[in-house]
mmCIF file with all atom_site columns, C-alpha atoms in Angstrom:
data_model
loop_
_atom_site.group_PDB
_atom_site.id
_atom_site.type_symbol
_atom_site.label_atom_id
_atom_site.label_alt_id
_atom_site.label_comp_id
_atom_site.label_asym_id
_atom_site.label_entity_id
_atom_site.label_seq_id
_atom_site.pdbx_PDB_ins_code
_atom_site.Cartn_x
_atom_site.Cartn_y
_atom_site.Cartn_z
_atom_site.occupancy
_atom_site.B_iso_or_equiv
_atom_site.pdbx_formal_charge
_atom_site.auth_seq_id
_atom_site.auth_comp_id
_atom_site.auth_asym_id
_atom_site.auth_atom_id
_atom_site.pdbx_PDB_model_num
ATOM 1   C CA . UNK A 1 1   ? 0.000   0.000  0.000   1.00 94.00 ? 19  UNK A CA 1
ATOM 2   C CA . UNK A 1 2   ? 1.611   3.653  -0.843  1.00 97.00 ? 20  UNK A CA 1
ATOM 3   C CA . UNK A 1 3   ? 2.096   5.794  2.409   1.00 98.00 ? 21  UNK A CA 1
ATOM 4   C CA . UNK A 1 4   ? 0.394   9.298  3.101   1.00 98.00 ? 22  UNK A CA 1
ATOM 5   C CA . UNK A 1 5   ? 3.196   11.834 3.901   1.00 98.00 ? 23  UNK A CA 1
ATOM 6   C CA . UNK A 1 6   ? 1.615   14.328 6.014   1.00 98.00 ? 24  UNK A CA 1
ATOM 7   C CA . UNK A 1 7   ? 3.467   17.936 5.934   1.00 98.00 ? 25  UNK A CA 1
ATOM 8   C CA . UNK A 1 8   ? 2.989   21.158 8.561   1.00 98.00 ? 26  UNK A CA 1
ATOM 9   C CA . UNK A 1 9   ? 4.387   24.100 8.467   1.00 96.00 ? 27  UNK A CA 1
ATOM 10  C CA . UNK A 1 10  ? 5.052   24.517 12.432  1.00 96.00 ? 28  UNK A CA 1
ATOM 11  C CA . UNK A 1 11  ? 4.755   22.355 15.013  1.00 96.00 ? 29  UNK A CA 1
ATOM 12  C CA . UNK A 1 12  ? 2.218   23.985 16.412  1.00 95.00 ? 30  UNK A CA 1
ATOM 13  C CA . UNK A 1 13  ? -0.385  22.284 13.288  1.00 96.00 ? 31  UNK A CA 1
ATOM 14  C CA . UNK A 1 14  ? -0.096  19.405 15.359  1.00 97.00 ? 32  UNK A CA 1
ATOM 15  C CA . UNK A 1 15  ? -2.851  19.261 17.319  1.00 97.00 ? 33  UNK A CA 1
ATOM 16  C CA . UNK A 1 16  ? -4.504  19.411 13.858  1.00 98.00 ? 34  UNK A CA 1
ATOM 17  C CA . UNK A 1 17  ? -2.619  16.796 11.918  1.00 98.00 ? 35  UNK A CA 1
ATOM 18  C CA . UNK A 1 18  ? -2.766  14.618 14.838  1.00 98.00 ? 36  UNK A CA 1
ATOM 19  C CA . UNK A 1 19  ? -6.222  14.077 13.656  1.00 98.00 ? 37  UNK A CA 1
ATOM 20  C CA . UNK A 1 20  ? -5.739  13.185 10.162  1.00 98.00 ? 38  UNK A CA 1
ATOM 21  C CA . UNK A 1 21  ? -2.791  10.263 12.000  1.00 98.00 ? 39  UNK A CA 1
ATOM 22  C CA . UNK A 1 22  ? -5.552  8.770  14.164  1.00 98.00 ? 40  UNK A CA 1
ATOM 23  C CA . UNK A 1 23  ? -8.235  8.721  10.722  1.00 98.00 ? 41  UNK A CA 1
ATOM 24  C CA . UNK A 1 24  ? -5.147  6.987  8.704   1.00 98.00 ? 42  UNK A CA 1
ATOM 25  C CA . UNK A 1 25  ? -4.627  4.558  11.188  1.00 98.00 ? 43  UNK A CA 1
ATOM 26  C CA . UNK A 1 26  ? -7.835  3.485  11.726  1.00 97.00 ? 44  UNK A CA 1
ATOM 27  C CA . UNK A 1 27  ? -7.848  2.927  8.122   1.00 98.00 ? 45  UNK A CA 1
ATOM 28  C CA . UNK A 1 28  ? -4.579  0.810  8.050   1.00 98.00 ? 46  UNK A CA 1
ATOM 29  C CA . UNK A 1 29  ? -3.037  3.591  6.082   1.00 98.00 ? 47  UNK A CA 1
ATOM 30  C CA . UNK A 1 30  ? 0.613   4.237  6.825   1.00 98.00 ? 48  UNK A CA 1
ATOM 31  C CA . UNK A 1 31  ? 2.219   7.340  6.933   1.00 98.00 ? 49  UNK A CA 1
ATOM 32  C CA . UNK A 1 32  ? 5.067   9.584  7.734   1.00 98.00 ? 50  UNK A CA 1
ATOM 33  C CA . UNK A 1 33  ? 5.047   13.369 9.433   1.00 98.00 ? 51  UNK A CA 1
ATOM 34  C CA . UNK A 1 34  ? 7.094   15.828 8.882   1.00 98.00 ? 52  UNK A CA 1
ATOM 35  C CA . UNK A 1 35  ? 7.565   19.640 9.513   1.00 98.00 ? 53  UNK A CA 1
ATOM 36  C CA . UNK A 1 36  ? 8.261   21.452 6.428   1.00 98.00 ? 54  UNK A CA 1
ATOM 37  C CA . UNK A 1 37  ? 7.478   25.246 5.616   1.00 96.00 ? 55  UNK A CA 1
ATOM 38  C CA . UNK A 1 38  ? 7.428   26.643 2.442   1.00 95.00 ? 56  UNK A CA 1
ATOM 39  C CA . UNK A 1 39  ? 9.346   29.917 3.629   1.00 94.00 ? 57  UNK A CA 1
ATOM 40  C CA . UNK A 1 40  ? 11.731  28.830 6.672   1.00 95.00 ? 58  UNK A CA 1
ATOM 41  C CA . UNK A 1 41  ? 12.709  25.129 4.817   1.00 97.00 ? 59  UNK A CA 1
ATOM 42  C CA . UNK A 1 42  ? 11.943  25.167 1.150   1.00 96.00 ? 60  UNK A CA 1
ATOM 43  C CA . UNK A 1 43  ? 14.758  23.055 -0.061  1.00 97.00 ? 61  UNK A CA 1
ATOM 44  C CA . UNK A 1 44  ? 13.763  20.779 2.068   1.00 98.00 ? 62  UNK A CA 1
ATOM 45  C CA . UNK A 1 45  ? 9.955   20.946 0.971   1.00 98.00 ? 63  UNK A CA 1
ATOM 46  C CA . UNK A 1 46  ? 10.891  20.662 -2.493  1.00 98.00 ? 64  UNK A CA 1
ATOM 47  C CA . UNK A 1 47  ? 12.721  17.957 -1.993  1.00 98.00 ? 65  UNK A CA 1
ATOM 48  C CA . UNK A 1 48  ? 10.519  16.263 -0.341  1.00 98.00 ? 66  UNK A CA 1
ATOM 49  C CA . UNK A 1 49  ? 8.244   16.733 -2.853  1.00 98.00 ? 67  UNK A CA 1
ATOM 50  C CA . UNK A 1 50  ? 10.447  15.746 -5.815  1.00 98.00 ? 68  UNK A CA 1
ATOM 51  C CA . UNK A 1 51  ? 11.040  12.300 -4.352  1.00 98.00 ? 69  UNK A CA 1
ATOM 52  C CA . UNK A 1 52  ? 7.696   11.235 -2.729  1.00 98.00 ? 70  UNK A CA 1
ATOM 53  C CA . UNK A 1 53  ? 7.091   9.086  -5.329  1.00 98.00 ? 71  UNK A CA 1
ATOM 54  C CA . UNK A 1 54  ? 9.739   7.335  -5.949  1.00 98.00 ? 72  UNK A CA 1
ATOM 55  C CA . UNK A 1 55  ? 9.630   6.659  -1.616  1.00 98.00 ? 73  UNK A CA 1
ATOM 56  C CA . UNK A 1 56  ? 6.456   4.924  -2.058  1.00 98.00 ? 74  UNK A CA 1
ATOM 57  C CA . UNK A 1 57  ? 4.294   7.818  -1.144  1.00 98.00 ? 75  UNK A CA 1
ATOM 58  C CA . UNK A 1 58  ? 0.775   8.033  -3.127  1.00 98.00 ? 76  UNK A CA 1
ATOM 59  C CA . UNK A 1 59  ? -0.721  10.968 -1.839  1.00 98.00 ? 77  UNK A CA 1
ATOM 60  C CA . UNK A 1 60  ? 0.921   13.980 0.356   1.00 98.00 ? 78  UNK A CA 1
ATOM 61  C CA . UNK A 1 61  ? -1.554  15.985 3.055   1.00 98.00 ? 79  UNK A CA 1
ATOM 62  C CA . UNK A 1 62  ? 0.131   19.616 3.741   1.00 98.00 ? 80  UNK A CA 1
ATOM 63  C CA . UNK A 1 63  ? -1.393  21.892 6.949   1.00 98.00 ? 81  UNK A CA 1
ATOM 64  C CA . UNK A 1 64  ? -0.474  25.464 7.223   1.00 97.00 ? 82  UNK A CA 1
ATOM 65  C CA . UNK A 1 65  ? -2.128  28.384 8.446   1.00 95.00 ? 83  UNK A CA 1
ATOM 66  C CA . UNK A 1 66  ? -1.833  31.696 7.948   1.00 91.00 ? 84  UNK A CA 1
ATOM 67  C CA . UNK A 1 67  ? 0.107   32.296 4.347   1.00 82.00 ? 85  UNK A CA 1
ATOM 68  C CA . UNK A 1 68  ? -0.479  29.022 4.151   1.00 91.00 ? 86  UNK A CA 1
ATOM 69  C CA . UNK A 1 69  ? 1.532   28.114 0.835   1.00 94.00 ? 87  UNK A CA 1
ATOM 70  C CA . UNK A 1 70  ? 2.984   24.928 2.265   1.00 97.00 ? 88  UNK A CA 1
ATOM 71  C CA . UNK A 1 71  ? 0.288   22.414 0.195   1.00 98.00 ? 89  UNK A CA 1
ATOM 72  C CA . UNK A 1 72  ? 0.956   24.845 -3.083  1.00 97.00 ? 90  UNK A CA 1
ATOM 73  C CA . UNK A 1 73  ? 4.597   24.256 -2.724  1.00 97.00 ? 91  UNK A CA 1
ATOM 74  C CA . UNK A 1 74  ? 4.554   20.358 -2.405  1.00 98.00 ? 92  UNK A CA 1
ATOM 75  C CA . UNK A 1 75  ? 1.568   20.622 -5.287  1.00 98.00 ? 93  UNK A CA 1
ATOM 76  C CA . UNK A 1 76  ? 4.457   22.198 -7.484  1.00 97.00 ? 94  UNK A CA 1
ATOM 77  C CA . UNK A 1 77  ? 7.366   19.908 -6.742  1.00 98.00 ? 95  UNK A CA 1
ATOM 78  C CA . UNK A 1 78  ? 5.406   16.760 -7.353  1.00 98.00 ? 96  UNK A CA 1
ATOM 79  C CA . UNK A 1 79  ? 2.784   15.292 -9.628  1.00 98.00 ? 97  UNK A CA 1
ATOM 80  C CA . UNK A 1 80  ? 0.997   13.219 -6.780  1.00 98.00 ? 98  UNK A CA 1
ATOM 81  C CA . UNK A 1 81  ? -2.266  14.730 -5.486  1.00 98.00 ? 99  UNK A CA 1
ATOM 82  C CA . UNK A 1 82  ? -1.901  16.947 -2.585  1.00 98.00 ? 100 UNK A CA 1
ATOM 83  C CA . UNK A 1 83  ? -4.701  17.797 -0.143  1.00 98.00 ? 101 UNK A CA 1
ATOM 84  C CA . UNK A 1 84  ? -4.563  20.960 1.774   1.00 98.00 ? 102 UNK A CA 1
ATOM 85  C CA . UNK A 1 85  ? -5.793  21.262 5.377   1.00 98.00 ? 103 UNK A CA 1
ATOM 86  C CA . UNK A 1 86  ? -5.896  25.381 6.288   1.00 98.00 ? 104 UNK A CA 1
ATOM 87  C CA . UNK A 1 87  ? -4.966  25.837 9.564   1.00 97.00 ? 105 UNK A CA 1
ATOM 88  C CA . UNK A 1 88  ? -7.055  28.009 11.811  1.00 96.00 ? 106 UNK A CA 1
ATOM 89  C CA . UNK A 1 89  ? -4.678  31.017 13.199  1.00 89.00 ? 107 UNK A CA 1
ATOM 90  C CA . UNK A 1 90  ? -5.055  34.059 15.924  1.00 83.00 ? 108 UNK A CA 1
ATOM 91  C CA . UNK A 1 91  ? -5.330  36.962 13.281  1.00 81.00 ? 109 UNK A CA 1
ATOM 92  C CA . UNK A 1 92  ? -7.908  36.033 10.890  1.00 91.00 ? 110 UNK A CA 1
ATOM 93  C CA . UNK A 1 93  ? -9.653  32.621 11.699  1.00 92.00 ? 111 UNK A CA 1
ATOM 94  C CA . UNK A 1 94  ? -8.115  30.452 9.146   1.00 94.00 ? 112 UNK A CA 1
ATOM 95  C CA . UNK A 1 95  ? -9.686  32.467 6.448   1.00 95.00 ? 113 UNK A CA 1
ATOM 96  C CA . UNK A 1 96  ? -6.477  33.403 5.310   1.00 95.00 ? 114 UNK A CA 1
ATOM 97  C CA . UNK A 1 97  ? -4.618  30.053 5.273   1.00 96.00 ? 115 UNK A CA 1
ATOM 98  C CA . UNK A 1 98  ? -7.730  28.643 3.401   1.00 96.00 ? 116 UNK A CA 1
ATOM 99  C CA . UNK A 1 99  ? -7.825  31.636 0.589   1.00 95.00 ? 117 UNK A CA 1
ATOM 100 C CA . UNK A 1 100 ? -3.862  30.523 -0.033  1.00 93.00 ? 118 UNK A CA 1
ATOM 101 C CA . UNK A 1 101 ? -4.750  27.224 0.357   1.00 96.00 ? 119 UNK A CA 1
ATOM 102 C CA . UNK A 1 102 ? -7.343  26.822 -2.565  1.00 96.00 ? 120 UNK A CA 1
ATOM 103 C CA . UNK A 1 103 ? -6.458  29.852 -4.816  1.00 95.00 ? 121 UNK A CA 1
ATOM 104 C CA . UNK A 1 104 ? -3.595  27.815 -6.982  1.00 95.00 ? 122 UNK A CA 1
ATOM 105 C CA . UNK A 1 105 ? -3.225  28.588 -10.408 1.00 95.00 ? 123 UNK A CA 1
ATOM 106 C CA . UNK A 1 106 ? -4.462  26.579 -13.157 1.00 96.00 ? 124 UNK A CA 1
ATOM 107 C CA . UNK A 1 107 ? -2.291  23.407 -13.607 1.00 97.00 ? 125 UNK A CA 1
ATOM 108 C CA . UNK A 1 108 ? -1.091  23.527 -10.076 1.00 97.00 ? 126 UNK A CA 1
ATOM 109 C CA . UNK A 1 109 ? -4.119  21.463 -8.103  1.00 97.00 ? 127 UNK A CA 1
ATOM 110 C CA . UNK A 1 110 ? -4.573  21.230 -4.769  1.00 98.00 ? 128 UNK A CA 1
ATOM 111 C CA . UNK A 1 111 ? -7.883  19.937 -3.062  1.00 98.00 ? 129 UNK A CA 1
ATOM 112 C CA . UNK A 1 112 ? -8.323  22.096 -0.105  1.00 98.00 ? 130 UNK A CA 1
ATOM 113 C CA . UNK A 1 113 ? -10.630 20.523 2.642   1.00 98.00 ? 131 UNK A CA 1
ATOM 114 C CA . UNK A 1 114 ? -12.024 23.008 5.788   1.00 98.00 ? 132 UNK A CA 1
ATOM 115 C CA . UNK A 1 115 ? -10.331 24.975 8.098   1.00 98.00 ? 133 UNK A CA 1
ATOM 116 C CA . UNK A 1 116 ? -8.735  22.612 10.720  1.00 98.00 ? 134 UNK A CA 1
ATOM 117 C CA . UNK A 1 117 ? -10.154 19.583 8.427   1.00 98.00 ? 135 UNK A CA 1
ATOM 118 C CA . UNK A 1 118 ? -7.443  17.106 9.192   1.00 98.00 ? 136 UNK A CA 1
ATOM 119 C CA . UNK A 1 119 ? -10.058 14.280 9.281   1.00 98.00 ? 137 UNK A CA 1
ATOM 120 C CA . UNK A 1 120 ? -11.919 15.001 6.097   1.00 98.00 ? 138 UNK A CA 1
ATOM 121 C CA . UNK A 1 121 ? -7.721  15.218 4.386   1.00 98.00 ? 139 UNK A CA 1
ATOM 122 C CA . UNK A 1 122 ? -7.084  11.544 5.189   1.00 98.00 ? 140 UNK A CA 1
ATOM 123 C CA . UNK A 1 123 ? -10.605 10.401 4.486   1.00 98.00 ? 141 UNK A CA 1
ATOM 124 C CA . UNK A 1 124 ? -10.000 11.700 1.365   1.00 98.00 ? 142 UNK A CA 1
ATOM 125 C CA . UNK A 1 125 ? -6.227  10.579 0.840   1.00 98.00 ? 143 UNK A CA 1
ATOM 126 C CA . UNK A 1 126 ? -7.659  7.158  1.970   1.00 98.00 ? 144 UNK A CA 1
ATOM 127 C CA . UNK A 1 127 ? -10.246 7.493  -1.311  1.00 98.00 ? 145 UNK A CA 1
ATOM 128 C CA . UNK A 1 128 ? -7.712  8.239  -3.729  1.00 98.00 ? 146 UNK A CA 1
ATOM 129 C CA . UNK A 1 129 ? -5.855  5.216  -2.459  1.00 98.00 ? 147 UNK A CA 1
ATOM 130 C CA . UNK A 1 130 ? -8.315  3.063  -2.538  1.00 98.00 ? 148 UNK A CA 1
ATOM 131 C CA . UNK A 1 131 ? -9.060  3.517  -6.031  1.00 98.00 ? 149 UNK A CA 1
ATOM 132 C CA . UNK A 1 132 ? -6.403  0.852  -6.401  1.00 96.00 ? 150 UNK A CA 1
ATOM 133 C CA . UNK A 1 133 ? -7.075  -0.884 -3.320  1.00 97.00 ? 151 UNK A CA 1
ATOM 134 C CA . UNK A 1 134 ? -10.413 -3.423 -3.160  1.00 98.00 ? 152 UNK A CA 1
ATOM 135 C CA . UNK A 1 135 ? -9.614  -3.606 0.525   1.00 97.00 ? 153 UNK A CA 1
ATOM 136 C CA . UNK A 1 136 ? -9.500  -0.329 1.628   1.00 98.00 ? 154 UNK A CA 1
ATOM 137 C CA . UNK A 1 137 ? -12.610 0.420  -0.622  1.00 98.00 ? 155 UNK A CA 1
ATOM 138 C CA . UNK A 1 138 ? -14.331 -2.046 1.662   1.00 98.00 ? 156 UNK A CA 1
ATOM 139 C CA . UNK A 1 139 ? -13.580 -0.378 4.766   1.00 98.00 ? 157 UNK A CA 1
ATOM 140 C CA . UNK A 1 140 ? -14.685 2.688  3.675   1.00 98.00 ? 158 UNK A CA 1
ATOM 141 C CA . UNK A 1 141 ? -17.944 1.437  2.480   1.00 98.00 ? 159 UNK A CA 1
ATOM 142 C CA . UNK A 1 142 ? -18.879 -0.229 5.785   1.00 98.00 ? 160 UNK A CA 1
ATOM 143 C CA . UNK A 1 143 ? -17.232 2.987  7.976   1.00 97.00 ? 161 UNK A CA 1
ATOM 144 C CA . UNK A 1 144 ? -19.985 4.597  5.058   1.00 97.00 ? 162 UNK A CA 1
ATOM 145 C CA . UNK A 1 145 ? -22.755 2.279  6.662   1.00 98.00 ? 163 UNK A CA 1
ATOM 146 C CA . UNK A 1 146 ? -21.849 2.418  10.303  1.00 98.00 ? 164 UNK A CA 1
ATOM 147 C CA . UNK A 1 147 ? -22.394 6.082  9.947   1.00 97.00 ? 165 UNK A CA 1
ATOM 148 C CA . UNK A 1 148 ? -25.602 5.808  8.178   1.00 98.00 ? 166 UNK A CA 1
ATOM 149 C CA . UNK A 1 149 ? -26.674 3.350  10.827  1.00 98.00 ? 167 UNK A CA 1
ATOM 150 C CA . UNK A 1 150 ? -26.064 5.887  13.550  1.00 98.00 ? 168 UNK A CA 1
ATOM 151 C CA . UNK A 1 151 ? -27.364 8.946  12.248  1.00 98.00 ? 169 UNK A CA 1
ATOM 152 C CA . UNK A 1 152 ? -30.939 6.361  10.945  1.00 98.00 ? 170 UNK A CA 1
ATOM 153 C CA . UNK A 1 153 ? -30.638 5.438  14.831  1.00 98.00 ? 171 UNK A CA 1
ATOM 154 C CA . UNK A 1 154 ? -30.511 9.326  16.163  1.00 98.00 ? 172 UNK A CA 1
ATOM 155 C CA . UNK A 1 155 ? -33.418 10.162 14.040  1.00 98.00 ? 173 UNK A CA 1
ATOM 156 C CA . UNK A 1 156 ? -35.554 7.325  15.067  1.00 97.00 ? 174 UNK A CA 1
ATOM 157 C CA . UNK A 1 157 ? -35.101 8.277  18.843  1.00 97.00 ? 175 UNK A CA 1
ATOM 158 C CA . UNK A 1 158 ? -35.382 11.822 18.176  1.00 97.00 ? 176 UNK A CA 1
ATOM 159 C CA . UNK A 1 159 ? -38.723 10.808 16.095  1.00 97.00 ? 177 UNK A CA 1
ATOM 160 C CA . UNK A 1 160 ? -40.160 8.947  18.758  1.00 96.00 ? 178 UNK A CA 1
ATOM 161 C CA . UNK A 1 161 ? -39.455 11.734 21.361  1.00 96.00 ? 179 UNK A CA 1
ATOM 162 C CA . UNK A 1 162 ? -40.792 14.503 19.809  1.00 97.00 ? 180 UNK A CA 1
ATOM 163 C CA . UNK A 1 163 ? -43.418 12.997 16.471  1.00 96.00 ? 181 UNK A CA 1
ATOM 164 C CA . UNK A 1 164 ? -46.911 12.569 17.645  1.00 86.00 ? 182 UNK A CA 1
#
């Protein structure tokens, strides 16, 4: 199975990106973390970028707030897909991280997910992988039905509460 490399700008994204971990690994899905930013470390972002395929990497999550050009600068280094998380920050509520974040230029995609979205980034890294992967297709079509179950079972206690 390829691996997930999961890139933050700052340590401090990691009570973020821990989220996106725990979703991987419920999934099976390894990965590897690492902090990378596009301004204080971009040799080493690029080349991170540059080789993630050949590493056995299929799809590359990047977190930043603020400027938030990490997942744009991993987008342009490699031709994997890369899935932006914006990270939420003190000065204006992640909207800037997620304006940077899903603003690229044409030919330069990244799929940008919600501010602080770490879960819905590996959900969606484990899709892409599993469109080679029967396996991990089937265990997100019965984590699929386990949530339909619950929500069917919330509504039919909330129903019987308050329908008349």
């Amino acid at each position: 199975m390829k691996k997930v490399g999961i890139i933050m700008g700052s340590d401090s994204d990691l009570p973020i990106v821990e989220k996106a971990m725990d979703k991987l690994k419920e999934y099976g899905v390894p990965y590897e973390v690492h902090v990378y930013s596009a301004h204080r470390t971009p040799q080493q972002a690029g080349d991170f970028a540059r080789s993630a395929r050949e590493k056995g990497f299929g799809v590359i999550i990047a977190a930043a707030g603020k400027a938030a050009h990490l997942a744009g600068a991993m987008a342009a280094g490699t031709t994997l897909p890369v899935i932006g998380i914006p990270v939420k920050s003190s000065t204006l509520d992640g909207l800037d991280a997620l304006l940077s974040t899903v603003q690229m230029p044409t030919g330069i995609p990244v799929a940008t997910v919600a501010i602080d979205g770490a879960a819905n980034a590996a959900l969606l890294a484990v899709e892409m992988l599993a469109i080679e992967d029967a396996a991990l297709a089937d265990k997100l079509q019965a984590s699929r039905a386990a949530e339909q179950e619950t929500v069917l079972k919330k509504s039919a206690d909330v129903e019987k509460k308050y329908n008349q």
